[in-house]
Coordinates of C-alpha atoms in Angstrom, one line a residue:
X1 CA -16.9 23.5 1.4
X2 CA -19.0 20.6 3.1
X3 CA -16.2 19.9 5.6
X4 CA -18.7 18.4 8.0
X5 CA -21.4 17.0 6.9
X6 CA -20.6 13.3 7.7
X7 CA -20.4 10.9 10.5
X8 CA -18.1 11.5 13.4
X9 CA -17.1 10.5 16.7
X10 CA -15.8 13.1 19.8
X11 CA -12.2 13.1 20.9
X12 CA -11.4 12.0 24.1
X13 CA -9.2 14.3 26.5
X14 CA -6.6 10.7 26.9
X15 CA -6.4 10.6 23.1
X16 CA -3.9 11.5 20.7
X17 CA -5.5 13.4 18.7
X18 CA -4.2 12.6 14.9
X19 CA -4.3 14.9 11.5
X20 CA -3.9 12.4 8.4
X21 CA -3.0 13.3 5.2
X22 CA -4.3 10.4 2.7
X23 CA -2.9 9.4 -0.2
X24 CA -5.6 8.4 -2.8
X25 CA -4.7 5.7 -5.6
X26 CA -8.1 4.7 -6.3
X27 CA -11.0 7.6 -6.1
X28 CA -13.4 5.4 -8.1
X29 CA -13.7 2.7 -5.6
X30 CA -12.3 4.3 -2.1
X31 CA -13.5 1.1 0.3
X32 CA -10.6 -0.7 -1.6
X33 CA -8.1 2.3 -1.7
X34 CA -4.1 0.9 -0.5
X35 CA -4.3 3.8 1.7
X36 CA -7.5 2.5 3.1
X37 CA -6.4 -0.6 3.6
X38 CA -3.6 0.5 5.5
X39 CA -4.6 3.0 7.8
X40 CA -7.9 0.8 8.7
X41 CA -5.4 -2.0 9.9
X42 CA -3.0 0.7 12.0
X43 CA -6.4 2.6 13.1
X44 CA -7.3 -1.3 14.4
X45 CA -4.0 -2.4 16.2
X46 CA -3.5 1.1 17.4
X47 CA -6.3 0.9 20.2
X48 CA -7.7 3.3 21.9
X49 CA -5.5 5.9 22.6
X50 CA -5.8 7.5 19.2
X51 CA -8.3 9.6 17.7
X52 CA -8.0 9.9 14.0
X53 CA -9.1 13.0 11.7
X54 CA -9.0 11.4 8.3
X55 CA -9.8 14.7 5.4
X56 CA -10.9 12.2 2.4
X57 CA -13.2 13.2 -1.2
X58 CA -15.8 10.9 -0.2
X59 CA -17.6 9.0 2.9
X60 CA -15.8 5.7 3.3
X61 CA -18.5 3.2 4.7
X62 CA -15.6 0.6 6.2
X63 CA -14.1 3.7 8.7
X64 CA -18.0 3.9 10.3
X65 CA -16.7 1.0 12.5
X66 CA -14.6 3.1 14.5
X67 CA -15.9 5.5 17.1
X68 CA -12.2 7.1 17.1
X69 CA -12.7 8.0 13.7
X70 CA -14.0 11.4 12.3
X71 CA -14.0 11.8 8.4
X72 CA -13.6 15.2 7.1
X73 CA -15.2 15.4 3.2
X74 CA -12.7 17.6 1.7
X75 CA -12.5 18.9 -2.4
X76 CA -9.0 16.4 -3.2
X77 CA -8.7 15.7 -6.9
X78 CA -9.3 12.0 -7.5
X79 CA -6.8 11.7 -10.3
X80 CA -3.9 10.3 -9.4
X81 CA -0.6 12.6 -10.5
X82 CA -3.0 15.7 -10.3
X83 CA -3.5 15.1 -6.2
X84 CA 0.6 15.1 -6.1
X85 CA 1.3 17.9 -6.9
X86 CA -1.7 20.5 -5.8
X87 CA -2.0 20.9 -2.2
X88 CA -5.9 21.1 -1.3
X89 CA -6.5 24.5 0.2
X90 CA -9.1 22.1 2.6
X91 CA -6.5 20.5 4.2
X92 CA -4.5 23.8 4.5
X93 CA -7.5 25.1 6.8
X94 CA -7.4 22.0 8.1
X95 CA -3.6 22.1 9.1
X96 CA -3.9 25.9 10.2
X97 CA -6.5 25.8 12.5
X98 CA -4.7 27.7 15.6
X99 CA -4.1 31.0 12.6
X100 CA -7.1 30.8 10.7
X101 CA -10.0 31.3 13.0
X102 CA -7.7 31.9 16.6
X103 CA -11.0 33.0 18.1
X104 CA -13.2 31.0 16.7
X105 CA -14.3 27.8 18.5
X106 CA -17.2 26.5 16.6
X107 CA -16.7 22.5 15.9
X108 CA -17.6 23.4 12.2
X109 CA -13.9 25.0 11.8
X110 CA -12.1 24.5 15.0
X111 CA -9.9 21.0 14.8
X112 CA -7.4 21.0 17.2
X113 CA -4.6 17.7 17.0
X114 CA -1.5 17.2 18.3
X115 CA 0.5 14.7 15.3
X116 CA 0.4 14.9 11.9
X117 CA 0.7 11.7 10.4
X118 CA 1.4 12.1 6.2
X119 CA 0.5 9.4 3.9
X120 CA 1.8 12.4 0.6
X121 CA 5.3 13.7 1.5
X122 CA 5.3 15.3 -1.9
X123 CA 3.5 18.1 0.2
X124 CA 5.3 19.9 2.7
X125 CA 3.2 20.3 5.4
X126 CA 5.7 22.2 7.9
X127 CA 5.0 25.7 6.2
X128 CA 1.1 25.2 7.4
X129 CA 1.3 23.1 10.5
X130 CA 2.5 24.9 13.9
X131 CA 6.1 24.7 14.7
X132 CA 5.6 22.3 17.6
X133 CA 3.5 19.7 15.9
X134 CA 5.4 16.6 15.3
X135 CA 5.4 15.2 11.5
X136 CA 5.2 11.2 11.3
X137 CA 5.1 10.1 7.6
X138 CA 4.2 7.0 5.6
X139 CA 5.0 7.0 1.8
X140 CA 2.8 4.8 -0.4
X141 CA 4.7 5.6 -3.2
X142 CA 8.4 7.5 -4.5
X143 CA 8.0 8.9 -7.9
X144 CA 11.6 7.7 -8.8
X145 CA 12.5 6.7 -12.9
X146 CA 13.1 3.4 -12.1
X147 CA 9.1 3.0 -11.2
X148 CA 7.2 5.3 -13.4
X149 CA 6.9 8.0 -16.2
X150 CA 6.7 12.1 -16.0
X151 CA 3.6 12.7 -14.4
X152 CA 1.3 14.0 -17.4
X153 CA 0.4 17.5 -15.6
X154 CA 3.7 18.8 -15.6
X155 CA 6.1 16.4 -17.1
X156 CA 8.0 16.2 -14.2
X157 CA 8.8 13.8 -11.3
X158 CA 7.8 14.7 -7.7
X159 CA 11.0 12.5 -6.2
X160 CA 12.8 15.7 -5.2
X161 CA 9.6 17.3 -3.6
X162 CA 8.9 13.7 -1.6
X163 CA 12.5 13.7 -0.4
X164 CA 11.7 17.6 0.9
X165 CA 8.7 16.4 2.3
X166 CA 10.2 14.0 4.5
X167 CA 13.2 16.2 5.6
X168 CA 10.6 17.7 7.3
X169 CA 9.6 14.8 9.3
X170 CA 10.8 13.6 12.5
X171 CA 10.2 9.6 11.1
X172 CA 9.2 8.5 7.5
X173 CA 7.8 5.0 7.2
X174 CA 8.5 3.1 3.9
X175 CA 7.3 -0.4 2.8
X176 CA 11.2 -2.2 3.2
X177 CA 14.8 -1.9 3.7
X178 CA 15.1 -2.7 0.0
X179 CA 13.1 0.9 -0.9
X180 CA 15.1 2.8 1.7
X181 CA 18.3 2.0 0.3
X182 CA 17.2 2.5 -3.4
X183 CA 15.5 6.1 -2.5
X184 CA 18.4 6.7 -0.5
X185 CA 20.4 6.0 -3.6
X186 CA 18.2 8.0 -5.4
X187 CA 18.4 11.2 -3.5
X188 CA 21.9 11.4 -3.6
X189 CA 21.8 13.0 -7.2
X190 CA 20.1 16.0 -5.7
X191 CA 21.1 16.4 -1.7
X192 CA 24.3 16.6 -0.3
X193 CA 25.5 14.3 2.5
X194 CA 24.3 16.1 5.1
X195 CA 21.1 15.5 4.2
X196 CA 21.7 12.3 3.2
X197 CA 22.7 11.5 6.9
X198 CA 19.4 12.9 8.1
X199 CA 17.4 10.7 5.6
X200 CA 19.6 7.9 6.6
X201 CA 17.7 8.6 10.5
X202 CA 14.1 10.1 9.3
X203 CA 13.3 7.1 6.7
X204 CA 12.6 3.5 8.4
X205 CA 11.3 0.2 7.1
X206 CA 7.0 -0.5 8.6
X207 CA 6.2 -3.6 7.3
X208 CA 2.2 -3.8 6.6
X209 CA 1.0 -6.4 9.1
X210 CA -1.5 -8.9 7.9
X211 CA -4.6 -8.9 10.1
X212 CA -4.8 -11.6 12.6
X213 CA -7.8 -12.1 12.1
X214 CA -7.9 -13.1 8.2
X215 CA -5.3 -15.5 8.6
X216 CA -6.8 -19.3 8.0
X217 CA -5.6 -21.8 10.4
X218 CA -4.6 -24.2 7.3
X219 CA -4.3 -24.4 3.8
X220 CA -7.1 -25.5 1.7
X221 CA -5.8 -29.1 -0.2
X222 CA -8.9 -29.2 -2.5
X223 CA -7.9 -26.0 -4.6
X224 CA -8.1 -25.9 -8.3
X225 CA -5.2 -25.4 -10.9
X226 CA -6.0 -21.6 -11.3
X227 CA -3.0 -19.5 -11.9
X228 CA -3.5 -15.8 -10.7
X229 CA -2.3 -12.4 -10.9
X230 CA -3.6 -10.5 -9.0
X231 CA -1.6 -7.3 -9.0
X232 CA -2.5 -4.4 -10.9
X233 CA -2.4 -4.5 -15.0
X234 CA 1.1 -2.1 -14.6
X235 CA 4.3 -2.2 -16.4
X236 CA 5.9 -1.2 -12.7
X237 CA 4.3 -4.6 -11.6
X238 CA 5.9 -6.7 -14.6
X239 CA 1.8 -7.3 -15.9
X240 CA 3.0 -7.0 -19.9
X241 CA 6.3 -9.5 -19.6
X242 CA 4.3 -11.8 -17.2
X243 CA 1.0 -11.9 -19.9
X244 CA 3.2 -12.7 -22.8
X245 CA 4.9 -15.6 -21.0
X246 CA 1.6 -16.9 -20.0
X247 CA 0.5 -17.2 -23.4
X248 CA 3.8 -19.0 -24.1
X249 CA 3.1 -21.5 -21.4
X250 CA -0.4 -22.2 -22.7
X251 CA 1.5 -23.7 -25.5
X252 CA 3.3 -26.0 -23.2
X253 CA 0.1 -27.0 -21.3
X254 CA -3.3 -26.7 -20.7
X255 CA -4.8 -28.0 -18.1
X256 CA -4.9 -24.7 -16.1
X257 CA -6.7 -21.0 -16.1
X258 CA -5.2 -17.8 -15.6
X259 CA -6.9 -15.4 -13.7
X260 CA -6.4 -11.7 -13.9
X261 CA -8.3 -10.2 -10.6
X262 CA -7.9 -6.7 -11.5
X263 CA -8.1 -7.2 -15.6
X264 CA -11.8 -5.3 -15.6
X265 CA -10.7 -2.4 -13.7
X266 CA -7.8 -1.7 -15.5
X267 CA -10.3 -2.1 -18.8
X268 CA -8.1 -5.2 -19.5
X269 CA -10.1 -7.8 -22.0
X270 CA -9.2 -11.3 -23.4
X271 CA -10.6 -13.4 -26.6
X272 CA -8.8 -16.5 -24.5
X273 CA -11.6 -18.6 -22.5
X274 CA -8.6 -19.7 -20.3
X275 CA -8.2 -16.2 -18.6
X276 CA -10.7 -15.2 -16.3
X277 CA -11.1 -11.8 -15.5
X278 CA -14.0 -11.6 -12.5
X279 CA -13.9 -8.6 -10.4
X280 CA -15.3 -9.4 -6.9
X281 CA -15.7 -7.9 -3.6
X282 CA -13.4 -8.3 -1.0
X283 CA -14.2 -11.1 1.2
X284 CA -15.4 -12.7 -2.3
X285 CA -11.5 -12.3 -3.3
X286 CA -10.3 -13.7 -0.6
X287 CA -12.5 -16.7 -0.8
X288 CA -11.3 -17.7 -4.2
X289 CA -7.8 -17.0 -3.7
X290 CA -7.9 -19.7 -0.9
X291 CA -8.9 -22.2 -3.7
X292 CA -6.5 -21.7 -6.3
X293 CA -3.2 -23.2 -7.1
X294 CA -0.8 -20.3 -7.1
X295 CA -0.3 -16.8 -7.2
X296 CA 3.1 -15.2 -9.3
X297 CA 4.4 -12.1 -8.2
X298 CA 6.9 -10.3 -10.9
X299 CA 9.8 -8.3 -10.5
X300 CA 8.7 -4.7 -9.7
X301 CA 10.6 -1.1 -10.1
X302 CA 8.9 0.2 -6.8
X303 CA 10.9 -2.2 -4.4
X304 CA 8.1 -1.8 -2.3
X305 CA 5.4 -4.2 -0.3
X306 CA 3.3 -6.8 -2.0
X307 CA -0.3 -6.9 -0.3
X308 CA -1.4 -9.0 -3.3
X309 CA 1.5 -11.8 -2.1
X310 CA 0.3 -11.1 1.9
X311 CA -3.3 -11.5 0.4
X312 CA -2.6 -14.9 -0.7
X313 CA -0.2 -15.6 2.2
X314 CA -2.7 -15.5 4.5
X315 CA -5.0 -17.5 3.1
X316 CA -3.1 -20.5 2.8
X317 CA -2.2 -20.0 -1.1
X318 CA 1.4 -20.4 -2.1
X319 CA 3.3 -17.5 -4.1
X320 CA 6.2 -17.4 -6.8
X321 CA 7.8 -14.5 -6.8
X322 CA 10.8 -13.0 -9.2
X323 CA 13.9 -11.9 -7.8
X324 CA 13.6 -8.9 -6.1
X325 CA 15.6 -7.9 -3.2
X326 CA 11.9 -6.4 -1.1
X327 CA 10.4 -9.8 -2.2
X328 CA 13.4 -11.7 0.1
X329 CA 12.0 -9.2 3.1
X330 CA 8.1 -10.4 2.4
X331 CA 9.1 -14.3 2.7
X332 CA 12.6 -15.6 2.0
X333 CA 11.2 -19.5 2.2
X334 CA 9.1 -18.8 -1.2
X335 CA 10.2 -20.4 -4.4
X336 CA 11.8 -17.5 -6.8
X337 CA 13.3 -17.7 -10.3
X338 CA 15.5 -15.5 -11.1
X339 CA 15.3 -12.4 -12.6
X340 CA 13.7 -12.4 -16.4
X341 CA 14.3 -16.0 -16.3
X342 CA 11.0 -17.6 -18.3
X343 CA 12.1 -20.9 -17.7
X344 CA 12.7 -21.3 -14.6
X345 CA 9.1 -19.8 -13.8
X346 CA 7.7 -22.6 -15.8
X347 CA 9.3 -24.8 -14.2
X348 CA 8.0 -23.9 -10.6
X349 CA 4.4 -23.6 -12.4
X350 CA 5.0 -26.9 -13.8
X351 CA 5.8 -27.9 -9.9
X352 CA 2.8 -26.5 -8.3
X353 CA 0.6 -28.1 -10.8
X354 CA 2.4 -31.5 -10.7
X355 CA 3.2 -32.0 -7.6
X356 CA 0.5 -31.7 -5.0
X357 CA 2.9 -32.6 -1.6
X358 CA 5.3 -29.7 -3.2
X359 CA 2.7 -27.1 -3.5
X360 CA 0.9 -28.2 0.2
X361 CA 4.7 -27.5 1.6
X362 CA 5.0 -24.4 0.4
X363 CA 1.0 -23.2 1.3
X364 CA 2.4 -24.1 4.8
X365 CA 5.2 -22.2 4.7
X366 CA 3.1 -19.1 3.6
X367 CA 0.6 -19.4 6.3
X368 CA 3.6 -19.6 8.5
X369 CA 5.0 -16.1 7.5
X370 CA 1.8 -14.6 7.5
X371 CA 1.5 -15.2 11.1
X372 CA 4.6 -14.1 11.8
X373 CA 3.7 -10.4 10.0
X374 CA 0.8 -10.4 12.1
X375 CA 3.3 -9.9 14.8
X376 CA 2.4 -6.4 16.4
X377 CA 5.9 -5.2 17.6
X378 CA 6.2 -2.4 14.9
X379 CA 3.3 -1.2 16.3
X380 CA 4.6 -0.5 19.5
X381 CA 6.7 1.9 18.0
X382 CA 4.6 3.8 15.5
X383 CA 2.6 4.2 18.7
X384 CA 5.4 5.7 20.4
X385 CA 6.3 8.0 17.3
X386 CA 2.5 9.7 17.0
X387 CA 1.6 9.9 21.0
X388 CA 1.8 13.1 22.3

């Protein structure tokens, strides 16, 4: 093991001292990992008075800006049901540090914390964390049939090992009221109502804050009629419905392009010259989102949080979503069309292409909600939850 080979900063005696347990989506390209993303923002608002042990398979270059970081290069498969369901023995060591070496000190093994804060509830961590440490969880991701297949590795679902996981927990974070109630829902196929109650109490809705400081302060009215999706190329995220209507609307009209942010990395590739696939970096992204017409964001089986929308949000670019009950929690104001309704989508395209006041009204409207998901509040209390 080369636990410690990489950069690191010193705990302070005032700190928290935090044990995280990722949750890897996107091994190939960690700097834009969800789980990234997310704990770089709460590692940001958080201040100070935390001091974060972060076990991940490689360096991650964007966490160097933190002196209240230390990453921990840990052997964590990189595929994505394989990491659900085998427990890394490095982050078992990493958990047990007060039984595996009691009289050992060294740096190199000794990693003493006082929260566990889970990003995987699909592995119970009580059986190799101390009694008294508290357990605060964030889940990325339920592995329910109503938002994906049997994992390939054992042909199984990991919903009832999640929901085990997080009975375990003093507070489990999900992405909205919607995907509380529909887990909830959910878990009452397996778990009496007893436990039911206690999920009721453990599981609460953290929306993912937009950072302050990429909001724009207006919307851009030079953009260019450029349709995007920029979601990933998933049936969960509505990708093969939303493509075939697309080409249906092309018949309609043509004065627009489509693009398709994540089309290469999802090995995506189109004959059309109207669908653009370019992959860029991040601040590239959010560039060209800023100049393009509108973004359309499909009914999805995971009920969860739409950083794509937020992305757009909060750079002045409107978004159509589908009906979808989380959607309504993200920003009721939007324009929606109904659920599989094709026409009523092409009709608010037809709208934001058309009308130029109508599309300005509803950039505004965006920005506005963005800055009001900025809002820190929920901070306050996942603060409260991981402090000592």
């Amino acid at each position: 093991m080369n636990f410690w080979d990489t950069k690191s900063g010193i705990a302070q005696p005032h700190q928290t001292k935090v044990m995280v347990i990722p949750n890897i989506t996107n091994s190939k390209n960690l700097e834009a990992d969800s789980f990234i993303d997310v704990i770089f923002n709460q590692i940001a608002e958080l201040g100070d008075d935390f001091f974060w042990y972060i076990p991940l398979p490689n360096h991650v270059k964007r966490l160097d800006v933190y002196d209240n970081v230390e990453q921990i290069n840990i052997s964590m498969s990189g595929n994505m049901f394989h990491m659900r369901v085998n427990f890394p023995l490095d982050i078992i060591n990493l958990l047990q540090f007060s039984t595996m070496h009691p009289n050992d000190t060294d740096a190199r093994w000794f990693r003493d914390y006082d929260v566990v804060y889970s990003h995987l509830p699909d592995w119970s961590v009580r059986r190799y964390t101390p009694t008294k440490k508290k357990i605060i969880g964030y889940c990325h991701w339920w592995e329910m049939p109503i938002c994906n297949g049997k994992s390939n590795m054992n042909n199984h679902l990991n919903f009832e090992h999640e929901i085990l996981g997080a009975l375990q927990m003093d507070t489990l974070y999900v992405n909205t009221i919607s995907q509380k109630d529909v887990v909830i829902e959910q878990a009452s196929e397996y778990f009496n109502q007893k436990q039911l109650s206690k999920l009721q109490n453990i599981i609460q809705p953290f929306y993912l804050s937009i950072p302050k400081e990429e909001i724009v302060e207006a919307p851009l009215n030079d953009y260019s009629k450029v349709i995007v999706f920029n979601h990933r190329c998933a049936a969960y995220k509505g990708y093969p419905k939303f493509m075939k209507w697309m080409k249906e609307y092309r018949n309609r009209r043509t004065d627009f392009k489509l693009w398709i942010t994540q089309a290469k990395k999802f090995g995506e590739k189109f004959k059309e010259d109207w669908i653009v696939d370019t992959y860029l970096s991040k601040s590239d992204y959010f560039e060209a989102l800023r100049k393009c017409n509108v973004i359309v964001t499909p009914y999805e089986t995971h009920f969860g949080w739409s950083l794509s929308a937020t992305d757009a949000m909060m750079k002045g670019t409107p978004v159509i979503f589908e009906e979808c009950p989380n959607y309504r929690e993200i920003n009721k104001d939007a324009p929606f069309y109904a659920k599989d309704s094709k026409e009523e989508m092409f009709a608010l395209l037809d709208k934001m292409l058309d009308d130029s006041e109508y599309r300005m009204q509803h950039a505004d409207i965006a920005l506005r909600r963005a800055n009001e998901l900025a809002n820190t509040t929920q901070f306050n209390e996942l603060a409260k939850k991981l402090s000592k």
